mmCIF file of C-alpha atoms in Angstrom:
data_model
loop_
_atom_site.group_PDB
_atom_site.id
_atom_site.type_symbol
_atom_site.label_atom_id
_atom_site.label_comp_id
_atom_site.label_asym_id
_atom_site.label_seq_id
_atom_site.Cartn_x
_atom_site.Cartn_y
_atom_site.Cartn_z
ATOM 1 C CA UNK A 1 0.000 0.000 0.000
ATOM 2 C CA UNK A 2 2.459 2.464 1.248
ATOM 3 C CA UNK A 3 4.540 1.638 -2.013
ATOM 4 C CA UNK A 4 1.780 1.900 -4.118
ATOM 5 C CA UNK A 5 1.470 5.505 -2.584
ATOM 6 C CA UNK A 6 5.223 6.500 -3.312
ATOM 7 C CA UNK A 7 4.968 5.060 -6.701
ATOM 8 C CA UNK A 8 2.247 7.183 -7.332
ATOM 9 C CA UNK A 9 3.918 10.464 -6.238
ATOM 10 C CA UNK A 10 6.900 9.492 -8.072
ATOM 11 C CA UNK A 11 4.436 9.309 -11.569
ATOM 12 C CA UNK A 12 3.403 12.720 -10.651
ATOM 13 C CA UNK A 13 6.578 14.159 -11.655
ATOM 14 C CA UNK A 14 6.559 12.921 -15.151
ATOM 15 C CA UNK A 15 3.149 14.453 -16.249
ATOM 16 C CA UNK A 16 4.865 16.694 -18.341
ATOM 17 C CA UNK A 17 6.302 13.605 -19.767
ATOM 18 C CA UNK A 18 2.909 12.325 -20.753
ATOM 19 C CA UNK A 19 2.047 15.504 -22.066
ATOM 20 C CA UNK A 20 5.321 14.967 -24.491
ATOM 21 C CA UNK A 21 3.548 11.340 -24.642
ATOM 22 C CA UNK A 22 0.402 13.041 -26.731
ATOM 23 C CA UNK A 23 1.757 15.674 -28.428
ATOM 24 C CA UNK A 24 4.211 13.322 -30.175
ATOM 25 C CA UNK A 25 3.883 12.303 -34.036
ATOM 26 C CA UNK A 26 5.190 8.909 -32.425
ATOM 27 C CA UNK A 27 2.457 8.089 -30.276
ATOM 28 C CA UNK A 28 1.850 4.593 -31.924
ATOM 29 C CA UNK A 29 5.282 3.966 -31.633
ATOM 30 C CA UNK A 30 5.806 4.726 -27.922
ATOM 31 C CA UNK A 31 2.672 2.336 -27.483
ATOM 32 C CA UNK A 32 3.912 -0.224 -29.648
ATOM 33 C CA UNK A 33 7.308 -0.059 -26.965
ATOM 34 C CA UNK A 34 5.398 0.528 -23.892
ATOM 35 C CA UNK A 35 3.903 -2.946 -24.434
ATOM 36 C CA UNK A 36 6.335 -4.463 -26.172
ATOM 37 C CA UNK A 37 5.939 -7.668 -23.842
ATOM 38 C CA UNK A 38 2.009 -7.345 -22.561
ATOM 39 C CA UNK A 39 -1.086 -6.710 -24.089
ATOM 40 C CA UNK A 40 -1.886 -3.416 -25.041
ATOM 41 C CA UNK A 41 -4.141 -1.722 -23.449
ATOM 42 C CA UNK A 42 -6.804 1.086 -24.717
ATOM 43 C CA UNK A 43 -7.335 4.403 -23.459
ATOM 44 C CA UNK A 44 -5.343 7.430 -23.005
ATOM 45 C CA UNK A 45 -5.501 7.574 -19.364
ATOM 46 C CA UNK A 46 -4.954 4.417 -18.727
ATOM 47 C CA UNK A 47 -1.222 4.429 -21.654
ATOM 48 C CA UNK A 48 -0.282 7.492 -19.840
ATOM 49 C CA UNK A 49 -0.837 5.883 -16.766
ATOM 50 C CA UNK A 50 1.576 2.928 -17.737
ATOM 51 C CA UNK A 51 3.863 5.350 -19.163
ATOM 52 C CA UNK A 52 4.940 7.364 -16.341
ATOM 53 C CA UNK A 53 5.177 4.492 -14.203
ATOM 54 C CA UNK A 54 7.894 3.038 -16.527
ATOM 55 C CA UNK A 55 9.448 6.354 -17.424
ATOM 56 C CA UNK A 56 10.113 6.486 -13.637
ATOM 57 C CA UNK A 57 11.088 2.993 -12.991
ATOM 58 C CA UNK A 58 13.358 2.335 -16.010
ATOM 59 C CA UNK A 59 15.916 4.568 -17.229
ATOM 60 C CA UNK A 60 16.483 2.510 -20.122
ATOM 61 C CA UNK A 61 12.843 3.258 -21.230
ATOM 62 C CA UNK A 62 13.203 6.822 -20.602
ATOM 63 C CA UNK A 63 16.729 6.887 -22.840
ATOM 64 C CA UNK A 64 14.083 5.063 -25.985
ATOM 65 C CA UNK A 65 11.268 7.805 -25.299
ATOM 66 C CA UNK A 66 13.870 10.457 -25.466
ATOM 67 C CA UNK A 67 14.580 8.950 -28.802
ATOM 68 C CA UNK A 68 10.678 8.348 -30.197
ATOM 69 C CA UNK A 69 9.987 12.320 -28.644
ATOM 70 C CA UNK A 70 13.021 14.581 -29.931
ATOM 71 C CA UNK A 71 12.246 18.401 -29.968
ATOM 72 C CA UNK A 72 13.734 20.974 -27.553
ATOM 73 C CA UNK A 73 10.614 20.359 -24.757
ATOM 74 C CA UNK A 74 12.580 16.577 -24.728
ATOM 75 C CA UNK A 75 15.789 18.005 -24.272
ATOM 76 C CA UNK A 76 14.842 20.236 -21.754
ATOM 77 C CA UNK A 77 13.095 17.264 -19.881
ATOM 78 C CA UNK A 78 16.890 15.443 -20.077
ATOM 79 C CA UNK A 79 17.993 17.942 -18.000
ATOM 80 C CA UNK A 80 15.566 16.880 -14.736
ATOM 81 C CA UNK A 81 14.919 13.423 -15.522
ATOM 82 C CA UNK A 82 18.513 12.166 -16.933
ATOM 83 C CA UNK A 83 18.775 9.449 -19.607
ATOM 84 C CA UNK A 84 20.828 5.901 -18.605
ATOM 85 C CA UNK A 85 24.527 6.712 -19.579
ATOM 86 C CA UNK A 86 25.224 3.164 -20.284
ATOM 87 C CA UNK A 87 22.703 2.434 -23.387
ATOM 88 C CA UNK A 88 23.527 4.799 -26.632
ATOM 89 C CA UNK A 89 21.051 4.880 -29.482
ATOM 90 C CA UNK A 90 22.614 6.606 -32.308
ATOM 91 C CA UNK A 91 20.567 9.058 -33.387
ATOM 92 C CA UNK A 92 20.748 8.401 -37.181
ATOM 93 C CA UNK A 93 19.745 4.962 -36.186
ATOM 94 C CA UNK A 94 15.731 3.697 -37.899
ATOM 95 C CA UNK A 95 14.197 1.632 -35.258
ATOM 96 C CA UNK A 96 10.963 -0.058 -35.770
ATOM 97 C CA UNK A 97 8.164 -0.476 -32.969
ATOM 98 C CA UNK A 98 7.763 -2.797 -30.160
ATOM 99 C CA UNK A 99 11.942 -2.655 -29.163
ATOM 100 C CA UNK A 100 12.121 -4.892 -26.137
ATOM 101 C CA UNK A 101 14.689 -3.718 -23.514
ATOM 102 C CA UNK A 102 15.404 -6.855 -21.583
ATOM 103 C CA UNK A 103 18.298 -4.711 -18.710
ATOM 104 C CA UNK A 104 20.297 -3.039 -21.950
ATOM 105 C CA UNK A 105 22.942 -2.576 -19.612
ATOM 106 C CA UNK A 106 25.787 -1.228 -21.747
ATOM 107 C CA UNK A 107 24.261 -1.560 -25.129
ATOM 108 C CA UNK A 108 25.292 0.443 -28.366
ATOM 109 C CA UNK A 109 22.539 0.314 -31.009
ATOM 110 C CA UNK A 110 24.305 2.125 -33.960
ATOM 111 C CA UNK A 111 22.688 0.722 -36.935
ATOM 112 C CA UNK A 112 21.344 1.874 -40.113
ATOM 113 C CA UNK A 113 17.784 0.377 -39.233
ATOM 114 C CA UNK A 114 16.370 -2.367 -37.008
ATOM 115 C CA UNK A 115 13.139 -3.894 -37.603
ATOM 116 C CA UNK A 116 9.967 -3.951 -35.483
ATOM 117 C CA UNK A 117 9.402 -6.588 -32.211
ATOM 118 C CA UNK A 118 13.281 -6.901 -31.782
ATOM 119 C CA UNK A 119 14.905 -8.536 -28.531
ATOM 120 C CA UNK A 120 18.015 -6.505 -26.936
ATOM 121 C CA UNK A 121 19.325 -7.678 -24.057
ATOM 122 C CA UNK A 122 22.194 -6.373 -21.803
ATOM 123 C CA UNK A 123 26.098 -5.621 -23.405
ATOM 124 C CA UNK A 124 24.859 -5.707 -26.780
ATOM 125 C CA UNK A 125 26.869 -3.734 -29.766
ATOM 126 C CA UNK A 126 25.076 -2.929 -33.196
ATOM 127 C CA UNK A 127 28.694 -0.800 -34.038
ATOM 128 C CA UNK A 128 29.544 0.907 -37.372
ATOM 129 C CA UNK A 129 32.958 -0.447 -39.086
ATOM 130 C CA UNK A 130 34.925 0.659 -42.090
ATOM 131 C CA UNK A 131 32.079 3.195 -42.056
ATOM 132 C CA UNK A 132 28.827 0.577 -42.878
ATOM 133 C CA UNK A 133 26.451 -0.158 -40.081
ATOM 134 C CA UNK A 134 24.138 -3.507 -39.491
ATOM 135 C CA UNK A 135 20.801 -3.710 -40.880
ATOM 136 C CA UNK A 136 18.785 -5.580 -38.380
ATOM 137 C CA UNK A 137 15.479 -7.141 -39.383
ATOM 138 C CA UNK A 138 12.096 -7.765 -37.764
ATOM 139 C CA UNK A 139 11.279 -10.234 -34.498
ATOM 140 C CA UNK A 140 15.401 -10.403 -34.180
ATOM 141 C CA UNK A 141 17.148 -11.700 -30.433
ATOM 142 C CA UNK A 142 19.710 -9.713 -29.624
ATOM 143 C CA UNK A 143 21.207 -11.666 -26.174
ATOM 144 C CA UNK A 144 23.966 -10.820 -23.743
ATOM 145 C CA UNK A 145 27.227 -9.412 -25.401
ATOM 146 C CA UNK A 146 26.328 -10.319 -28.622
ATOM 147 C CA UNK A 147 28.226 -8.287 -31.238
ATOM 148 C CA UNK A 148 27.324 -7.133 -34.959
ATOM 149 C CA UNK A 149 29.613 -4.702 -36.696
ATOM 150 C CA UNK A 150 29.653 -3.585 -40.292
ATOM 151 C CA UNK A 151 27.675 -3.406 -43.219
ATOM 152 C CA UNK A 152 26.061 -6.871 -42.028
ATOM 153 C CA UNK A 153 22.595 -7.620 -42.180
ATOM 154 C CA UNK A 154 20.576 -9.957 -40.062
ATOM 155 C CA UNK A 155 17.481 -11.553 -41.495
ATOM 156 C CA UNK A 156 13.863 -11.191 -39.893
ATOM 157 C CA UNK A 157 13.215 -13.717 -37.142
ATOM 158 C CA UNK A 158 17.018 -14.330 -36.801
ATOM 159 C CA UNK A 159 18.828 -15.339 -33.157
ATOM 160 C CA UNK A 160 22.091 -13.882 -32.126
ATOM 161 C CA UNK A 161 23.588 -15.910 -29.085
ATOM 162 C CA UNK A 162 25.118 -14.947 -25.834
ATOM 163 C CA UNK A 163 28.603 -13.371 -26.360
ATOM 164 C CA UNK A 164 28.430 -14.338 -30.559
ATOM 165 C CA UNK A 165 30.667 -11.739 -32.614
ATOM 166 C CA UNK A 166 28.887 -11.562 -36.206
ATOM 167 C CA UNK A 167 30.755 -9.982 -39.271
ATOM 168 C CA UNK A 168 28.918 -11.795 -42.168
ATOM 169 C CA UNK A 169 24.987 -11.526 -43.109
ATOM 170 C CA UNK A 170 22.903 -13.979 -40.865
ATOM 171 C CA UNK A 171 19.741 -15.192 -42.971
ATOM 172 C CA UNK A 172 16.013 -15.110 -41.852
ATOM 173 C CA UNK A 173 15.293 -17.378 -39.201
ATOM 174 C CA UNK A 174 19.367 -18.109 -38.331
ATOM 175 C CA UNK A 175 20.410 -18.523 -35.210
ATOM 176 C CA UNK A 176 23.947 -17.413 -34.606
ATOM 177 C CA UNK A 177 26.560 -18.271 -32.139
ATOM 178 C CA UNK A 178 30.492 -17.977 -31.529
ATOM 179 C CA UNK A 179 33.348 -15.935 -31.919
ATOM 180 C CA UNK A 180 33.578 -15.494 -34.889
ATOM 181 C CA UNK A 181 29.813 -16.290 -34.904
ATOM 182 C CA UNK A 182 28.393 -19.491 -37.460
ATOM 183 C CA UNK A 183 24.949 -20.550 -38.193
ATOM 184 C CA UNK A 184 24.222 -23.756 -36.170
ATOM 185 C CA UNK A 185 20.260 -24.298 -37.169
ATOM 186 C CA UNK A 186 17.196 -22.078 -39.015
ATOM 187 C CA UNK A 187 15.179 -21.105 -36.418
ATOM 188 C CA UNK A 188 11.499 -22.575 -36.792
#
């Protein structure tokens, strides 16, 4: 009860968040990331609701709205309500709806685009090398320390393992693994 209460206090101070929230030409795409992992549910009140509750809980989330909401009344929200240091989007970087942030702990997303519904997970790097960046499709796992650099792309539906290093194309449905990263099976 009592934390309930706090909680609720805390989501007070990002109302003018949620007023960024509906004023954005993203809305559908902050929706589509809110609930990313639940059902969506319907109503203004009750996404705003939901938003400011993870806008204060996870900093992560509030480093991807900063990126779906850019505009000077964003910026100027940075400056109270700080963005997580640790996980850089690059802001040239297309990213589809419904990005699920499983703890991006240290995560780089530098890519030229990544597709909608995609996994990350914590110490991931989407990096740019000899000046080409990944092109990540839709419904992709990203897991822990997984690396892809250069002009790469990774098919839709495509697995990247734990700690794999991938510097070749990886085709729809793939699952990659290793160091330097191979395709062990076509994900069904």
């Amino acid at each position: 009860m009592i934390r309930n209460v706090f909680l609720f206090l805390g989501q007070l101070f990002f109302i003018p968040h949620g007023i960024l929230f509906l004023l954005s030409s993203n809305k559908e795409v902050i929706v589509r990331d809110l609930y990313a992992r639940i059902t969506i549910k319907q109503g203004v009140v009750a996404q705003c609701y939901d938003l400011t509750k993870e806008l204060l809980l996870s900093k992560y989330f509030r480093t991807l709205f900063y990126f779906r909401a850019p505009g000077i009344f964003s910026k100027i929200l940075r400056i109270f309500y700080p963005k997580q240091d640790s996980f850089i989007i690059d802001i040239e970087t297309k990213i589809g709806a419904g990005l699920q942030l499983a703890h991006p702990y240290s995560t780089i997303l530098n890519a030229v685009s990544i597709g909608e519904n995609v996994y990350v997970n914590h110490l991931v790097t989407l990096g740019e090398k000899y000046g080409k960046k990944p092109i990540i499709g839709n419904n992709v796992q990203l897991h822990a320390g997984c690396m892809v650099l250069g002009g790469v792309t990774i098919g839709d539906n495509a697995i990247i393992g734990a700690g794999a290093v991938v510097v070749k194309d990886v085709p729809e449905h793939g699952v990659a693994v290793g160091n330097p990263a191979r395709i062990i099976e076509k994900n069904k």
